[in-house]
């Protein structure tokens, strides 16, 4: 059974810092890895999708990498802003098998 | 292009009742998945539909069911509601049938069972 673990569970940093969120998974089968953001009481916003044949994806201040051999993905956020405060979720899988989610990292950026 | 829409956004029911939630995927998306989110269990996969066929179901009791229509819209039904069914129910759509598809989520339906 696929398991996805996110570390840390919570993080509070001052504005402007660069930070790294970690995600590890137990099954390195050919799947996608997707990073999401969730604001309180809201749905999920897709941030980055790394397909199984890719190693990283970038969007603006966000960069996500995937290392299937070690079962790890990292989300790098550059120059953090208060608006980045949210819960960040990584998920492995897709299609008919659905996504397996980690518990998330609750991020607070202090102004 | 309009995103994934879910109705209703909020719902309050009592134990023993049944409920139907609706999801309209992004235009052109044929795969629809449903997830349950609770503080204790996090996000859990309920089921996935493609071309009106349920292809997979997560580890949920038979009280949870769903269907997909020819226009790709999907509904999920929960019968004989229990207090533990209180959750945020999220629907996601994907443009591809295989595993390569990025999933796009709706805003969710917040179900409270009293």
PDB file of C-alpha atoms in Angstrom:
ATOM      1  CA  UNK A   1       0.000   0.000   0.000  1.00  0.00           C
ATOM      2  CA  UNK A   2       1.366   3.387  -1.024  1.00  0.00           C
ATOM      3  CA  UNK A   3       2.174   5.727   1.842  1.00  0.00           C
ATOM      4  CA  UNK A   4       3.084   9.391   1.522  1.00  0.00           C
ATOM      5  CA  UNK A   5       4.819  11.238   4.359  1.00  0.00           C
ATOM      6  CA  UNK A   6       5.345  14.976   4.602  1.00  0.00           C
ATOM      7  CA  UNK A   7       7.911  16.670   6.798  1.00  0.00           C
ATOM      8  CA  UNK A   8       7.641  19.000   8.624  1.00  0.00           C
ATOM      9  CA  UNK A   9       3.994  18.903   9.702  1.00  0.00           C
ATOM     10  CA  UNK A  10       4.105  22.627  10.457  1.00  0.00           C
ATOM     11  CA  UNK A  11       6.493  25.444   9.694  1.00  0.00           C
ATOM     12  CA  UNK A  12       6.546  29.112  10.657  1.00  0.00           C
ATOM     13  CA  UNK A  13       9.133  31.408   9.095  1.00  0.00           C
ATOM     14  CA  UNK A  14       9.594  35.158   8.606  1.00  0.00           C
ATOM     15  CA  UNK A  15       8.779  36.703   5.273  1.00  0.00           C
ATOM     16  CA  UNK A  16      11.513  36.596   2.637  1.00  0.00           C
ATOM     17  CA  UNK A  17      13.031  33.259   3.585  1.00  0.00           C
ATOM     18  CA  UNK A  18      13.584  30.442   1.122  1.00  0.00           C
ATOM     19  CA  UNK A  19      12.143  27.186   2.350  1.00  0.00           C
ATOM     20  CA  UNK A  20      11.925  23.505   1.482  1.00  0.00           C
ATOM     21  CA  UNK A  21       9.025  21.163   2.072  1.00  0.00           C
ATOM     22  CA  UNK A  22       9.662  17.442   1.944  1.00  0.00           C
ATOM     23  CA  UNK A  23       7.573  14.529   0.725  1.00  0.00           C
ATOM     24  CA  UNK A  24       8.503  10.844   0.737  1.00  0.00           C
ATOM     25  CA  UNK A  25       6.648   7.886  -0.730  1.00  0.00           C
ATOM     26  CA  UNK A  26       6.995   4.137  -0.455  1.00  0.00           C
ATOM     27  CA  UNK A  27       6.066   2.972  -3.957  1.00  0.00           C
ATOM     28  CA  UNK A  28       8.228   4.179  -6.832  1.00  0.00           C
ATOM     29  CA  UNK A  29       5.987   2.711  -9.532  1.00  0.00           C
ATOM     30  CA  UNK A  30       5.424   4.852 -12.578  1.00  0.00           C
ATOM     31  CA  UNK A  31       3.090   7.539 -11.285  1.00  0.00           C
ATOM     32  CA  UNK A  32       2.781  11.281 -11.175  1.00  0.00           C
ATOM     33  CA  UNK A  33       3.599  13.420  -8.176  1.00  0.00           C
ATOM     34  CA  UNK A  34       1.492  16.493  -7.699  1.00  0.00           C
ATOM     35  CA  UNK A  35       1.864  19.347  -5.219  1.00  0.00           C
ATOM     36  CA  UNK A  36      -1.221  21.216  -4.047  1.00  0.00           C
ATOM     37  CA  UNK A  37      -2.015  24.164  -1.864  1.00  0.00           C
ATOM     38  CA  UNK A  38      -5.093  24.303   0.344  1.00  0.00           C
ATOM     39  CA  UNK A  39      -6.367  27.429   2.070  1.00  0.00           C
ATOM     40  CA  UNK A  40      -8.558  26.972   5.178  1.00  0.00           C
ATOM     41  CA  UNK A  41     -11.959  25.524   4.316  1.00  0.00           C
ATOM     42  CA  UNK A  42     -11.239  25.579   0.599  1.00  0.00           C
ATOM     43  CA  UNK A  43     -10.533  23.085  -2.155  1.00  0.00           C
ATOM     44  CA  UNK A  44      -7.113  22.166  -3.495  1.00  0.00           C
ATOM     45  CA  UNK A  45      -5.170  24.303  -5.951  1.00  0.00           C
ATOM     46  CA  UNK A  46      -2.725  22.423  -8.146  1.00  0.00           C
ATOM     47  CA  UNK A  47       0.741  23.964  -7.967  1.00  0.00           C
ATOM     48  CA  UNK A  48       3.016  21.609  -9.871  1.00  0.00           C
ATOM     49  CA  UNK A  49       2.757  18.221 -11.547  1.00  0.00           C
ATOM     50  CA  UNK A  50       5.843  16.097 -12.076  1.00  0.00           C
ATOM     51  CA  UNK A  51       5.197  13.236 -14.422  1.00  0.00           C
ATOM     52  CA  UNK A  52       7.015   9.972 -13.881  1.00  0.00           C
ATOM     53  CA  UNK A  53       9.545  10.644 -16.650  1.00  0.00           C
ATOM     54  CA  UNK A  54      10.434  14.094 -15.320  1.00  0.00           C
ATOM     55  CA  UNK A  55      12.780  15.200 -12.542  1.00  0.00           C
ATOM     56  CA  UNK A  56      11.527  18.694 -11.756  1.00  0.00           C
ATOM     57  CA  UNK A  57       9.033  21.401 -12.580  1.00  0.00           C
ATOM     58  CA  UNK A  58       9.117  25.149 -11.985  1.00  0.00           C
ATOM     59  CA  UNK A  59       6.419  27.767 -11.744  1.00  0.00           C
ATOM     60  CA  UNK A  60       7.350  31.252 -10.650  1.00  0.00           C
ATOM     61  CA  UNK A  61       8.868  31.088  -7.161  1.00  0.00           C
ATOM     62  CA  UNK A  62       8.079  27.402  -6.848  1.00  0.00           C
ATOM     63  CA  UNK A  63      10.295  24.502  -7.849  1.00  0.00           C
ATOM     64  CA  UNK A  64       9.510  20.848  -7.259  1.00  0.00           C
ATOM     65  CA  UNK A  65      11.905  17.979  -7.759  1.00  0.00           C
ATOM     66  CA  UNK A  66      11.337  14.239  -7.913  1.00  0.00           C
ATOM     67  CA  UNK A  67      13.811  11.461  -7.119  1.00  0.00           C
ATOM     68  CA  UNK A  68      12.058   8.150  -7.654  1.00  0.00           C
ATOM     69  CA  UNK A  69      15.097   6.097  -6.651  1.00  0.00           C
ATOM     70  CA  UNK A  70      15.033   7.528  -3.138  1.00  0.00           C
ATOM     71  CA  UNK A  71      11.265   7.960  -3.006  1.00  0.00           C
ATOM     72  CA  UNK A  72      11.450  11.687  -2.342  1.00  0.00           C
ATOM     73  CA  UNK A  73      10.123  14.965  -3.653  1.00  0.00           C
ATOM     74  CA  UNK A  74      10.863  18.475  -2.453  1.00  0.00           C
ATOM     75  CA  UNK A  75       8.975  21.711  -2.958  1.00  0.00           C
ATOM     76  CA  UNK A  76      11.189  24.772  -2.859  1.00  0.00           C
ATOM     77  CA  UNK A  77       9.568  28.161  -2.243  1.00  0.00           C
ATOM     78  CA  UNK A  78      11.777  31.162  -2.912  1.00  0.00           C
ATOM     79  CA  UNK A  79      11.416  34.533  -1.219  1.00  0.00           C
ATOM     80  CA  UNK A  80       8.372  33.532   0.820  1.00  0.00           C
ATOM     81  CA  UNK A  81       5.464  35.971   1.224  1.00  0.00           C
ATOM     82  CA  UNK A  82       2.574  36.113   3.731  1.00  0.00           C
ATOM     83  CA  UNK A  83       0.235  35.093   0.905  1.00  0.00           C
ATOM     84  CA  UNK A  84       2.080  31.764   0.729  1.00  0.00           C
ATOM     85  CA  UNK A  85       0.577  30.807   4.100  1.00  0.00           C
ATOM     86  CA  UNK A  86      -1.488  27.667   3.534  1.00  0.00           C
ATOM     87  CA  UNK A  87      -1.324  23.904   3.854  1.00  0.00           C
ATOM     88  CA  UNK A  88       0.814  22.246   1.201  1.00  0.00           C
ATOM     89  CA  UNK A  89      -0.024  18.713   0.172  1.00  0.00           C
ATOM     90  CA  UNK A  90       1.849  16.272  -1.992  1.00  0.00           C
ATOM     91  CA  UNK A  91       0.075  13.396  -3.682  1.00  0.00           C
ATOM     92  CA  UNK A  92       1.283  10.326  -5.580  1.00  0.00           C
ATOM     93  CA  UNK A  93      -0.672   8.432  -8.170  1.00  0.00           C
ATOM     94  CA  UNK A  94      -3.526   9.358 -10.426  1.00  0.00           C
ATOM     95  CA  UNK A  95      -5.937   7.975 -12.958  1.00  0.00           C
ATOM     96  CA  UNK A  96      -8.139   5.099 -11.907  1.00  0.00           C
ATOM     97  CA  UNK A  97      -6.085   4.480  -8.765  1.00  0.00           C
ATOM     98  CA  UNK A  98      -6.683   7.932  -7.410  1.00  0.00           C
ATOM     99  CA  UNK A  99      -4.183  10.061  -5.547  1.00  0.00           C
ATOM    100  CA  UNK A 100      -2.589   9.079  -2.245  1.00  0.00           C
ATOM    101  CA  UNK A 101      -2.027  12.183  -0.160  1.00  0.00           C
ATOM    102  CA  UNK A 102       0.342  13.085   2.608  1.00  0.00           C
ATOM    103  CA  UNK A 103      -1.006  14.780   5.733  1.00  0.00           C
ATOM    104  CA  UNK A 104       0.361  18.117   4.571  1.00  0.00           C
ATOM    105  CA  UNK A 105       2.691  20.830   5.826  1.00  0.00           C
ATOM    106  CA  UNK A 106       0.944  23.753   7.502  1.00  0.00           C
ATOM    107  CA  UNK A 107       2.969  26.813   6.532  1.00  0.00           C
ATOM    108  CA  UNK A 108       2.807  30.232   8.174  1.00  0.00           C
ATOM    109  CA  UNK A 109       4.793  33.131   6.751  1.00  0.00           C
ATOM    110  CA  UNK A 110       5.166  35.895   9.319  1.00  0.00           C
ATOM    111  CA  UNK A 111       5.005  39.476   7.934  1.00  0.00           C
TER     112      UNK A 111
ATOM    113  CA  UNK B   1     -12.409  27.750 -19.040  1.00  0.00           C
ATOM    114  CA  UNK B   2     -14.604  27.208 -16.002  1.00  0.00           C
ATOM    115  CA  UNK B   3     -13.159  25.109 -13.204  1.00  0.00           C
ATOM    116  CA  UNK B   4     -14.639  22.125 -11.400  1.00  0.00           C
ATOM    117  CA  UNK B   5     -17.906  23.016  -9.724  1.00  0.00           C
ATOM    118  CA  UNK B   6     -19.558  21.249  -6.830  1.00  0.00           C
ATOM    119  CA  UNK B   7     -23.056  21.641  -5.429  1.00  0.00           C
ATOM    120  CA  UNK B   8     -24.193  22.219  -2.825  1.00  0.00           C
ATOM    121  CA  UNK B   9     -21.315  23.899  -1.020  1.00  0.00           C
ATOM    122  CA  UNK B  10     -22.693  23.231   2.439  1.00  0.00           C
ATOM    123  CA  UNK B  11     -25.098  20.602   3.701  1.00  0.00           C
ATOM    124  CA  UNK B  12     -26.461  19.678   7.113  1.00  0.00           C
ATOM    125  CA  UNK B  13     -28.137  16.310   7.577  1.00  0.00           C
ATOM    126  CA  UNK B  14     -29.117  14.095  10.480  1.00  0.00           C
ATOM    127  CA  UNK B  15     -28.033  10.541  11.167  1.00  0.00           C
ATOM    128  CA  UNK B  16     -29.813   7.942   9.071  1.00  0.00           C
ATOM    129  CA  UNK B  17     -30.604  10.294   6.210  1.00  0.00           C
ATOM    130  CA  UNK B  18     -29.067  10.035   2.767  1.00  0.00           C
ATOM    131  CA  UNK B  19     -27.353  12.712   0.713  1.00  0.00           C
ATOM    132  CA  UNK B  20     -26.419  13.297  -2.927  1.00  0.00           C
ATOM    133  CA  UNK B  21     -23.533  15.535  -3.944  1.00  0.00           C
ATOM    134  CA  UNK B  22     -22.931  16.772  -7.466  1.00  0.00           C
ATOM    135  CA  UNK B  23     -19.777  17.541  -9.430  1.00  0.00           C
ATOM    136  CA  UNK B  24     -19.362  19.136 -12.860  1.00  0.00           C
ATOM    137  CA  UNK B  25     -15.873  18.590 -14.291  1.00  0.00           C
ATOM    138  CA  UNK B  26     -13.899  20.971 -16.440  1.00  0.00           C
ATOM    139  CA  UNK B  27     -15.216  20.910 -19.988  1.00  0.00           C
ATOM    140  CA  UNK B  28     -13.566  18.093 -21.935  1.00  0.00           C
ATOM    141  CA  UNK B  29     -12.447  16.174 -18.849  1.00  0.00           C
ATOM    142  CA  UNK B  30     -13.796  12.651 -18.748  1.00  0.00           C
ATOM    143  CA  UNK B  31     -12.222  11.347 -15.545  1.00  0.00           C
ATOM    144  CA  UNK B  32     -13.846  12.325 -12.252  1.00  0.00           C
ATOM    145  CA  UNK B  33     -12.579  11.289  -8.822  1.00  0.00           C
ATOM    146  CA  UNK B  34     -14.049  11.818  -5.379  1.00  0.00           C
ATOM    147  CA  UNK B  35     -12.193  12.269  -2.104  1.00  0.00           C
ATOM    148  CA  UNK B  36     -13.168  12.611   1.543  1.00  0.00           C
ATOM    149  CA  UNK B  37     -11.202  14.957   3.779  1.00  0.00           C
ATOM    150  CA  UNK B  38     -11.392  14.772   7.575  1.00  0.00           C
ATOM    151  CA  UNK B  39      -9.079  16.203  10.246  1.00  0.00           C
ATOM    152  CA  UNK B  40      -8.189  12.727  11.488  1.00  0.00           C
ATOM    153  CA  UNK B  41      -7.734  10.760   8.277  1.00  0.00           C
ATOM    154  CA  UNK B  42      -6.738  13.518   5.889  1.00  0.00           C
ATOM    155  CA  UNK B  43      -7.624  13.116   2.219  1.00  0.00           C
ATOM    156  CA  UNK B  44      -8.809   9.675   1.188  1.00  0.00           C
ATOM    157  CA  UNK B  45      -9.747   8.398  -2.273  1.00  0.00           C
ATOM    158  CA  UNK B  46     -13.385   7.344  -2.617  1.00  0.00           C
ATOM    159  CA  UNK B  47     -13.797   6.337  -6.266  1.00  0.00           C
ATOM    160  CA  UNK B  48     -12.991   7.254  -9.849  1.00  0.00           C
ATOM    161  CA  UNK B  49     -15.191   7.315 -12.924  1.00  0.00           C
ATOM    162  CA  UNK B  50     -14.282   7.408 -16.574  1.00  0.00           C
ATOM    163  CA  UNK B  51     -16.781   7.231 -19.429  1.00  0.00           C
ATOM    164  CA  UNK B  52     -19.617   6.417 -17.018  1.00  0.00           C
ATOM    165  CA  UNK B  53     -17.716   3.443 -15.538  1.00  0.00           C
ATOM    166  CA  UNK B  54     -16.411   3.192 -12.019  1.00  0.00           C
ATOM    167  CA  UNK B  55     -12.852   2.009 -12.457  1.00  0.00           C
ATOM    168  CA  UNK B  56     -11.740   1.912  -8.858  1.00  0.00           C
ATOM    169  CA  UNK B  57     -13.025   2.396  -5.339  1.00  0.00           C
ATOM    170  CA  UNK B  58     -11.210   3.186  -2.142  1.00  0.00           C
ATOM    171  CA  UNK B  59     -11.668   1.483   1.197  1.00  0.00           C
ATOM    172  CA  UNK B  60     -15.128   2.799   2.042  1.00  0.00           C
ATOM    173  CA  UNK B  61     -18.319   0.949   2.949  1.00  0.00           C
ATOM    174  CA  UNK B  62     -21.043   0.247   0.437  1.00  0.00           C
ATOM    175  CA  UNK B  63     -23.056   3.179   1.806  1.00  0.00           C
ATOM    176  CA  UNK B  64     -20.855   5.329  -0.408  1.00  0.00           C
ATOM    177  CA  UNK B  65     -21.755   5.099  -4.077  1.00  0.00           C
ATOM    178  CA  UNK B  66     -21.533   7.213  -7.167  1.00  0.00           C
ATOM    179  CA  UNK B  67     -22.272   7.477 -10.819  1.00  0.00           C
ATOM    180  CA  UNK B  68     -21.217   9.402 -13.875  1.00  0.00           C
ATOM    181  CA  UNK B  69     -23.423  10.655 -16.645  1.00  0.00           C
ATOM    182  CA  UNK B  70     -22.770  10.814 -20.373  1.00  0.00           C
ATOM    183  CA  UNK B  71     -21.794  14.500 -20.085  1.00  0.00           C
ATOM    184  CA  UNK B  72     -19.137  13.488 -17.499  1.00  0.00           C
ATOM    185  CA  UNK B  73     -20.992  15.108 -14.613  1.00  0.00           C
ATOM    186  CA  UNK B  74     -20.843  12.938 -11.532  1.00  0.00           C
ATOM    187  CA  UNK B  75     -22.833  12.418  -8.375  1.00  0.00           C
ATOM    188  CA  UNK B  76     -21.968  10.648  -5.175  1.00  0.00           C
ATOM    189  CA  UNK B  77     -24.482   9.317  -2.708  1.00  0.00           C
ATOM    190  CA  UNK B  78     -24.103   8.445   0.937  1.00  0.00           C
ATOM    191  CA  UNK B  79     -26.919   6.454   2.490  1.00  0.00           C
ATOM    192  CA  UNK B  80     -27.723   5.949   6.166  1.00  0.00           C
ATOM    193  CA  UNK B  81     -25.514   8.816   7.265  1.00  0.00           C
ATOM    194  CA  UNK B  82     -23.332   8.424  10.349  1.00  0.00           C
ATOM    195  CA  UNK B  83     -21.718  11.134  12.461  1.00  0.00           C
ATOM    196  CA  UNK B  84     -18.336  10.071  11.111  1.00  0.00           C
ATOM    197  CA  UNK B  85     -19.392  10.969   7.575  1.00  0.00           C
ATOM    198  CA  UNK B  86     -19.045  14.641   8.450  1.00  0.00           C
ATOM    199  CA  UNK B  87     -16.281  15.817   6.151  1.00  0.00           C
ATOM    200  CA  UNK B  88     -15.288  17.948   3.207  1.00  0.00           C
ATOM    201  CA  UNK B  89     -16.044  16.008   0.019  1.00  0.00           C
ATOM    202  CA  UNK B  90     -13.861  16.981  -2.907  1.00  0.00           C
ATOM    203  CA  UNK B  91     -14.281  16.191  -6.549  1.00  0.00           C
ATOM    204  CA  UNK B  92     -11.431  16.271  -9.055  1.00  0.00           C
ATOM    205  CA  UNK B  93     -11.380  16.017 -12.824  1.00  0.00           C
ATOM    206  CA  UNK B  94      -8.621  15.040 -15.184  1.00  0.00           C
ATOM    207  CA  UNK B  95      -8.325  15.276 -18.947  1.00  0.00           C
ATOM    208  CA  UNK B  96      -6.644  11.930 -19.420  1.00  0.00           C
ATOM    209  CA  UNK B  97      -7.717   8.374 -18.836  1.00  0.00           C
ATOM    210  CA  UNK B  98      -4.317   7.151 -17.742  1.00  0.00           C
ATOM    211  CA  UNK B  99      -2.136   8.037 -14.809  1.00  0.00           C
ATOM    212  CA  UNK B 100      -0.477  10.958 -16.517  1.00  0.00           C
ATOM    213  CA  UNK B 101      -3.318  13.356 -16.016  1.00  0.00           C
ATOM    214  CA  UNK B 102      -3.083  16.345 -13.725  1.00  0.00           C
ATOM    215  CA  UNK B 103      -6.020  16.497 -11.353  1.00  0.00           C
ATOM    216  CA  UNK B 104      -8.003  19.676 -10.803  1.00  0.00           C
ATOM    217  CA  UNK B 105     -10.127  20.008  -7.711  1.00  0.00           C
ATOM    218  CA  UNK B 106     -13.397  21.745  -7.015  1.00  0.00           C
ATOM    219  CA  UNK B 107     -14.155  23.831  -3.912  1.00  0.00           C
ATOM    220  CA  UNK B 108     -15.749  20.898  -2.096  1.00  0.00           C
ATOM    221  CA  UNK B 109     -19.019  20.213  -0.318  1.00  0.00           C
ATOM    222  CA  UNK B 110     -18.915  20.565   3.455  1.00  0.00           C
ATOM    223  CA  UNK B 111     -21.229  17.897   4.924  1.00  0.00           C
ATOM    224  CA  UNK B 112     -22.206  18.057   8.573  1.00  0.00           C
ATOM    225  CA  UNK B 113     -24.097  15.122  10.068  1.00  0.00           C
ATOM    226  CA  UNK B 114     -25.944  15.847  13.338  1.00  0.00           C
TER     227      UNK B 114
END
